[in-house]
Amino acid sequence: AYTQVSKSFMDDNLKLQGSLRYDKNENFEGQLSPRISAVGTVSGNHNFRGSFQRGFRIPTTQDQFIDLDVVTRRLVGSNSLLVNRYNFSPQNTYTTESVQRARATGNTADFELESRVDDEFKTEKVNTFEVGYKGLFMDGRLLIDAYYYYSRYSDFIAEIDFTQAIPNGLTGAKVNDSDAVRQQIIDGSVRTQRFGFDINADGNVESQGWALQVDYTLNGGYFIGGNVAFNELISQADLLAQGFRAAYNTPKYRYNLKVG
């Protein structure tokens, strides 16, 4: 469901707009995503804009249902069907780092349980603030467009890495003697499987970015121009400290040059 309202003031030199959208997926709670924006025009050729919007990301079908061996580990979706299939629980899954450390020291006390496999898997939310400017100079030959944004995510979706004795954490009597299972993992008498699994990160995750575009019209219908953009995951270090792969899939700087 979606609704939008807009209103102009000051001879169309100030435009306000607001919208509200509702989405529902059968595996997750309903989501509201509001947006408000304002655009002001000065001297006909100079436009200033600002906006706030709240968005969300429903985990993809791959995030929920993948079950794929990628050699280094097995990627498993964060859905109750697969969690039950592999018997993931805070009692039989260990952080991969702690398993490697225990094997190196031979000390079962070095194992750390990965309790987050039991957390509810939620949609990712983001609140974004943006300000921008677009204007014409030199009798309309020169166009400048620029913006800055700041985003704050909650329930940020990221991947954790853990290890489990197989099959399925050694269900039954063996799993009740966890120290014995840990010793068997250390001495190699039971096999283990390493998994990649998506969960929601704790706290807020912040990002920011800006971009600048410049176009210049030459005589004879030709033009030259270019743009540069910067994007940064401010909370990258915090996510790594929690043991996540952030998957923030963009370089810090991108640029284009053009002639047409």
Coordinates of C-alpha atoms in Angstrom, one line a residue:
A1 CA 0.0 0.0 0.0
Y2 CA 1.3 3.4 -0.9
T3 CA 0.1 7.0 -0.6
Q4 CA 1.8 10.4 -1.4
V5 CA 0.9 14.0 -1.0
S6 CA 2.7 17.1 -2.3
K7 CA 2.2 20.9 -2.1
S8 CA 3.9 23.9 -3.7
F9 CA 4.4 27.3 -2.2
M10 CA 5.9 30.7 -3.1
D11 CA 5.0 30.5 -6.8
D12 CA 6.3 27.0 -7.1
N13 CA 9.7 28.0 -5.7
L14 CA 9.2 25.7 -2.6
K15 CA 7.9 22.2 -3.0
L16 CA 7.1 19.8 -0.2
Q17 CA 6.3 16.1 -0.6
G18 CA 5.6 13.3 1.8
S19 CA 4.8 9.6 1.2
L20 CA 4.1 6.5 3.2
R21 CA 4.4 2.9 2.1
Y22 CA 3.5 -0.4 3.8
D23 CA 4.9 -3.8 2.8
K24 CA 4.2 -7.3 4.2
N25 CA 6.2 -10.5 3.6
E26 CA 4.9 -13.8 4.9
N27 CA 8.1 -14.6 6.8
F28 CA 8.6 -11.2 8.4
E29 CA 6.6 -8.5 10.2
G30 CA 5.0 -5.6 8.2
Q31 CA 7.1 -2.6 7.4
L32 CA 6.3 1.1 7.2
S33 CA 8.7 3.3 5.1
P34 CA 7.9 7.1 5.3
R35 CA 9.6 9.8 3.2
I36 CA 9.6 13.6 3.4
S37 CA 11.4 16.0 1.1
A38 CA 11.7 19.7 0.2
V39 CA 13.1 21.5 -2.9
G40 CA 13.7 25.2 -2.9
T41 CA 14.5 27.3 -6.0
V42 CA 16.5 30.6 -5.9
S43 CA 16.9 32.9 -8.8
G44 CA 15.4 30.4 -11.2
N45 CA 18.6 28.4 -11.7
H46 CA 19.7 27.3 -8.2
N47 CA 17.9 24.4 -6.5
F48 CA 18.4 23.2 -3.0
R49 CA 17.0 19.9 -1.7
G50 CA 16.7 18.0 1.5
S51 CA 15.0 14.7 2.4
F52 CA 14.6 12.1 5.1
Q53 CA 13.5 8.6 4.3
R54 CA 13.2 5.2 6.1
G55 CA 13.7 2.1 4.1
F56 CA 14.1 -1.6 4.8
R57 CA 15.5 -4.7 3.2
I58 CA 13.7 -8.0 3.4
P59 CA 16.4 -10.8 3.4
T60 CA 16.7 -12.3 -0.1
T61 CA 15.6 -15.8 -0.9
Q62 CA 19.3 -16.7 -0.9
D63 CA 19.8 -15.1 2.6
Q64 CA 16.9 -17.3 3.7
F65 CA 17.2 -20.6 1.8
I66 CA 20.7 -21.1 0.4
D67 CA 22.2 -24.5 1.2
L68 CA 25.5 -24.6 -0.7
D69 CA 29.0 -26.0 -0.1
V70 CA 31.6 -23.5 -1.3
V71 CA 34.5 -25.7 -0.2
T72 CA 35.8 -23.4 2.5
R73 CA 32.5 -23.5 4.3
R74 CA 28.8 -24.3 3.8
L75 CA 26.5 -21.3 3.3
V76 CA 23.1 -22.0 5.0
G77 CA 20.1 -19.7 5.0
S78 CA 18.7 -18.2 8.1
N79 CA 15.3 -19.9 8.0
S80 CA 13.8 -22.2 10.6
L81 CA 13.6 -25.1 8.1
L82 CA 17.4 -25.1 7.6
V83 CA 18.2 -24.3 11.2
N84 CA 16.2 -27.4 12.2
R85 CA 17.7 -29.5 9.4
Y86 CA 21.2 -28.9 10.7
N87 CA 20.2 -28.7 14.4
F88 CA 21.9 -25.3 14.9
S89 CA 21.7 -24.3 18.6
P90 CA 23.7 -22.2 21.0
Q91 CA 24.8 -25.5 22.7
N92 CA 26.5 -27.2 19.7
T93 CA 27.9 -24.4 17.5
Y94 CA 31.2 -22.7 18.1
T95 CA 32.9 -19.7 16.7
T96 CA 35.4 -20.9 14.1
E97 CA 38.1 -18.7 15.6
S98 CA 37.8 -20.4 19.0
V99 CA 37.8 -23.9 17.4
Q100 CA 41.1 -23.1 15.6
R101 CA 42.5 -21.7 18.9
A102 CA 41.5 -24.8 20.8
R103 CA 43.1 -27.1 18.3
A104 CA 46.3 -25.1 18.6
T105 CA 46.4 -25.2 22.4
G106 CA 44.7 -28.5 23.0
N107 CA 42.5 -26.8 25.7
T108 CA 38.8 -27.4 25.5
A109 CA 38.3 -24.2 27.6
D110 CA 39.2 -22.2 24.5
F111 CA 35.9 -23.1 22.8
E112 CA 33.4 -20.3 22.5
L113 CA 29.7 -21.0 21.8
E114 CA 28.1 -19.1 19.0
S115 CA 24.8 -18.2 20.7
R116 CA 23.6 -15.8 17.9
V117 CA 22.4 -18.7 15.7
D118 CA 19.2 -18.7 17.9
D119 CA 18.4 -15.0 17.4
E120 CA 15.3 -14.0 15.4
F121 CA 16.2 -13.0 11.8
K122 CA 14.7 -9.6 11.0
T123 CA 14.5 -7.2 8.1
E124 CA 17.2 -4.6 7.8
K125 CA 16.1 -1.0 8.4
V126 CA 17.9 2.3 7.4
N127 CA 17.2 5.9 8.1
T128 CA 18.8 8.3 5.6
F129 CA 19.2 12.1 5.6
E130 CA 20.3 13.8 2.3
V131 CA 21.0 17.4 1.3
G132 CA 21.8 18.5 -2.2
Y133 CA 22.2 21.3 -4.7
K134 CA 21.8 21.6 -8.5
G135 CA 22.4 24.8 -10.4
L136 CA 23.2 26.3 -13.8
F137 CA 26.0 28.9 -14.4
M138 CA 27.6 30.7 -17.4
D139 CA 24.3 31.3 -19.2
G140 CA 23.3 27.7 -18.7
R141 CA 26.4 26.1 -20.1
L142 CA 27.7 24.8 -16.8
L143 CA 25.7 22.4 -14.7
I144 CA 26.7 21.5 -11.1
D145 CA 24.9 18.8 -9.1
A146 CA 26.1 17.7 -5.6
Y147 CA 24.8 15.8 -2.6
Y148 CA 25.7 14.5 0.8
Y149 CA 24.0 11.7 2.7
Y150 CA 24.2 10.0 6.1
S151 CA 22.6 6.6 6.8
R152 CA 22.0 4.7 10.0
Y153 CA 21.1 1.0 9.8
S154 CA 19.5 -1.1 12.5
D155 CA 19.3 -4.9 12.3
F156 CA 22.1 -4.7 9.7
I157 CA 22.3 -8.1 7.9
A158 CA 25.8 -9.6 8.0
E159 CA 27.4 -13.1 7.9
I160 CA 28.9 -14.9 10.8
D161 CA 31.3 -17.9 10.6
F162 CA 30.9 -20.9 13.0
T163 CA 31.9 -24.5 13.2
Q164 CA 29.9 -27.6 14.3
A165 CA 30.6 -31.2 14.9
I166 CA 28.8 -33.3 12.3
P167 CA 26.4 -34.9 11.7
N168 CA 24.2 -32.1 13.1
G169 CA 26.2 -31.2 16.1
L170 CA 26.3 -34.9 17.3
T171 CA 22.7 -35.1 18.5
G172 CA 21.5 -37.4 21.2
A173 CA 23.7 -38.6 24.1
K174 CA 26.9 -37.2 22.8
V175 CA 25.8 -33.6 22.7
N176 CA 24.9 -33.8 26.4
D177 CA 28.6 -34.3 27.2
S178 CA 29.8 -31.2 25.5
D179 CA 33.4 -31.4 26.9
A180 CA 33.8 -34.8 25.4
V181 CA 32.6 -33.6 22.0
R182 CA 35.1 -30.7 22.2
Q183 CA 37.9 -33.0 23.0
Q184 CA 36.9 -35.2 20.0
I185 CA 37.0 -32.0 17.8
I186 CA 40.5 -31.2 19.0
D187 CA 41.9 -34.7 18.5
G188 CA 40.1 -35.1 15.1
S189 CA 38.0 -38.2 16.1
V190 CA 34.9 -36.4 14.9
R191 CA 34.5 -34.4 11.7
T192 CA 33.5 -30.8 11.7
Q193 CA 31.8 -28.5 9.2
R194 CA 32.3 -24.7 8.9
F195 CA 29.2 -22.6 8.1
G196 CA 28.4 -19.1 6.9
F197 CA 25.1 -17.9 8.3
D198 CA 23.4 -14.5 8.2
I199 CA 22.1 -12.7 11.3
N200 CA 21.3 -9.1 12.4
A201 CA 24.2 -7.1 13.9
D202 CA 23.8 -5.5 17.3
G203 CA 23.4 -1.7 17.6
N204 CA 23.5 0.8 14.8
V205 CA 25.6 0.7 11.7
E206 CA 26.5 4.0 10.1
S207 CA 27.5 5.0 6.5
Q208 CA 27.9 8.3 4.7
G209 CA 28.8 9.5 1.2
W210 CA 28.8 12.4 -1.2
A211 CA 29.0 13.0 -5.0
L212 CA 29.7 15.9 -7.4
Q213 CA 28.8 16.1 -11.1
V214 CA 29.9 18.8 -13.5
D215 CA 28.8 19.1 -17.1
Y216 CA 29.9 21.8 -19.6
T217 CA 28.3 22.5 -23.0
L218 CA 30.7 23.4 -25.8
N219 CA 29.9 25.1 -29.1
G220 CA 28.5 22.9 -31.9
G221 CA 26.4 20.7 -29.6
Y222 CA 29.3 19.0 -27.8
F223 CA 29.8 18.6 -24.1
I224 CA 32.3 17.4 -21.6
G225 CA 31.8 16.4 -18.0
G226 CA 32.5 14.1 -15.1
N227 CA 31.5 12.9 -11.7
V228 CA 33.0 11.5 -8.5
A229 CA 31.3 9.7 -5.7
F230 CA 32.5 8.7 -2.2
N231 CA 30.8 6.0 0.0
E232 CA 32.1 4.9 3.4
L233 CA 30.9 2.3 5.9
I234 CA 31.7 4.2 9.1
S235 CA 31.0 1.2 11.3
Q236 CA 33.3 -1.2 9.4
A237 CA 35.6 -1.7 12.4
D238 CA 32.7 -2.3 14.8
L239 CA 31.3 -5.0 12.5
L240 CA 34.6 -6.8 12.2
A241 CA 35.0 -6.7 16.0
Q242 CA 31.6 -8.6 16.2
G243 CA 32.9 -11.2 13.8
F244 CA 30.9 -10.2 10.7
R245 CA 31.6 -10.0 7.1
A246 CA 30.0 -6.6 6.3
A247 CA 29.4 -7.2 2.5
Y248 CA 29.3 -3.4 1.9
N249 CA 29.7 -3.9 -1.9
T250 CA 31.0 -0.6 -3.2
P251 CA 34.5 1.1 -3.4
K252 CA 35.2 4.2 -1.5
Y253 CA 35.7 6.3 -4.6
R254 CA 34.1 6.0 -8.1
Y255 CA 34.5 8.5 -11.0
N256 CA 33.5 8.9 -14.6
L257 CA 34.7 11.2 -17.3
K258 CA 32.7 11.8 -20.5
V259 CA 32.7 13.6 -23.8
G260 CA 29.7 13.6 -26.1

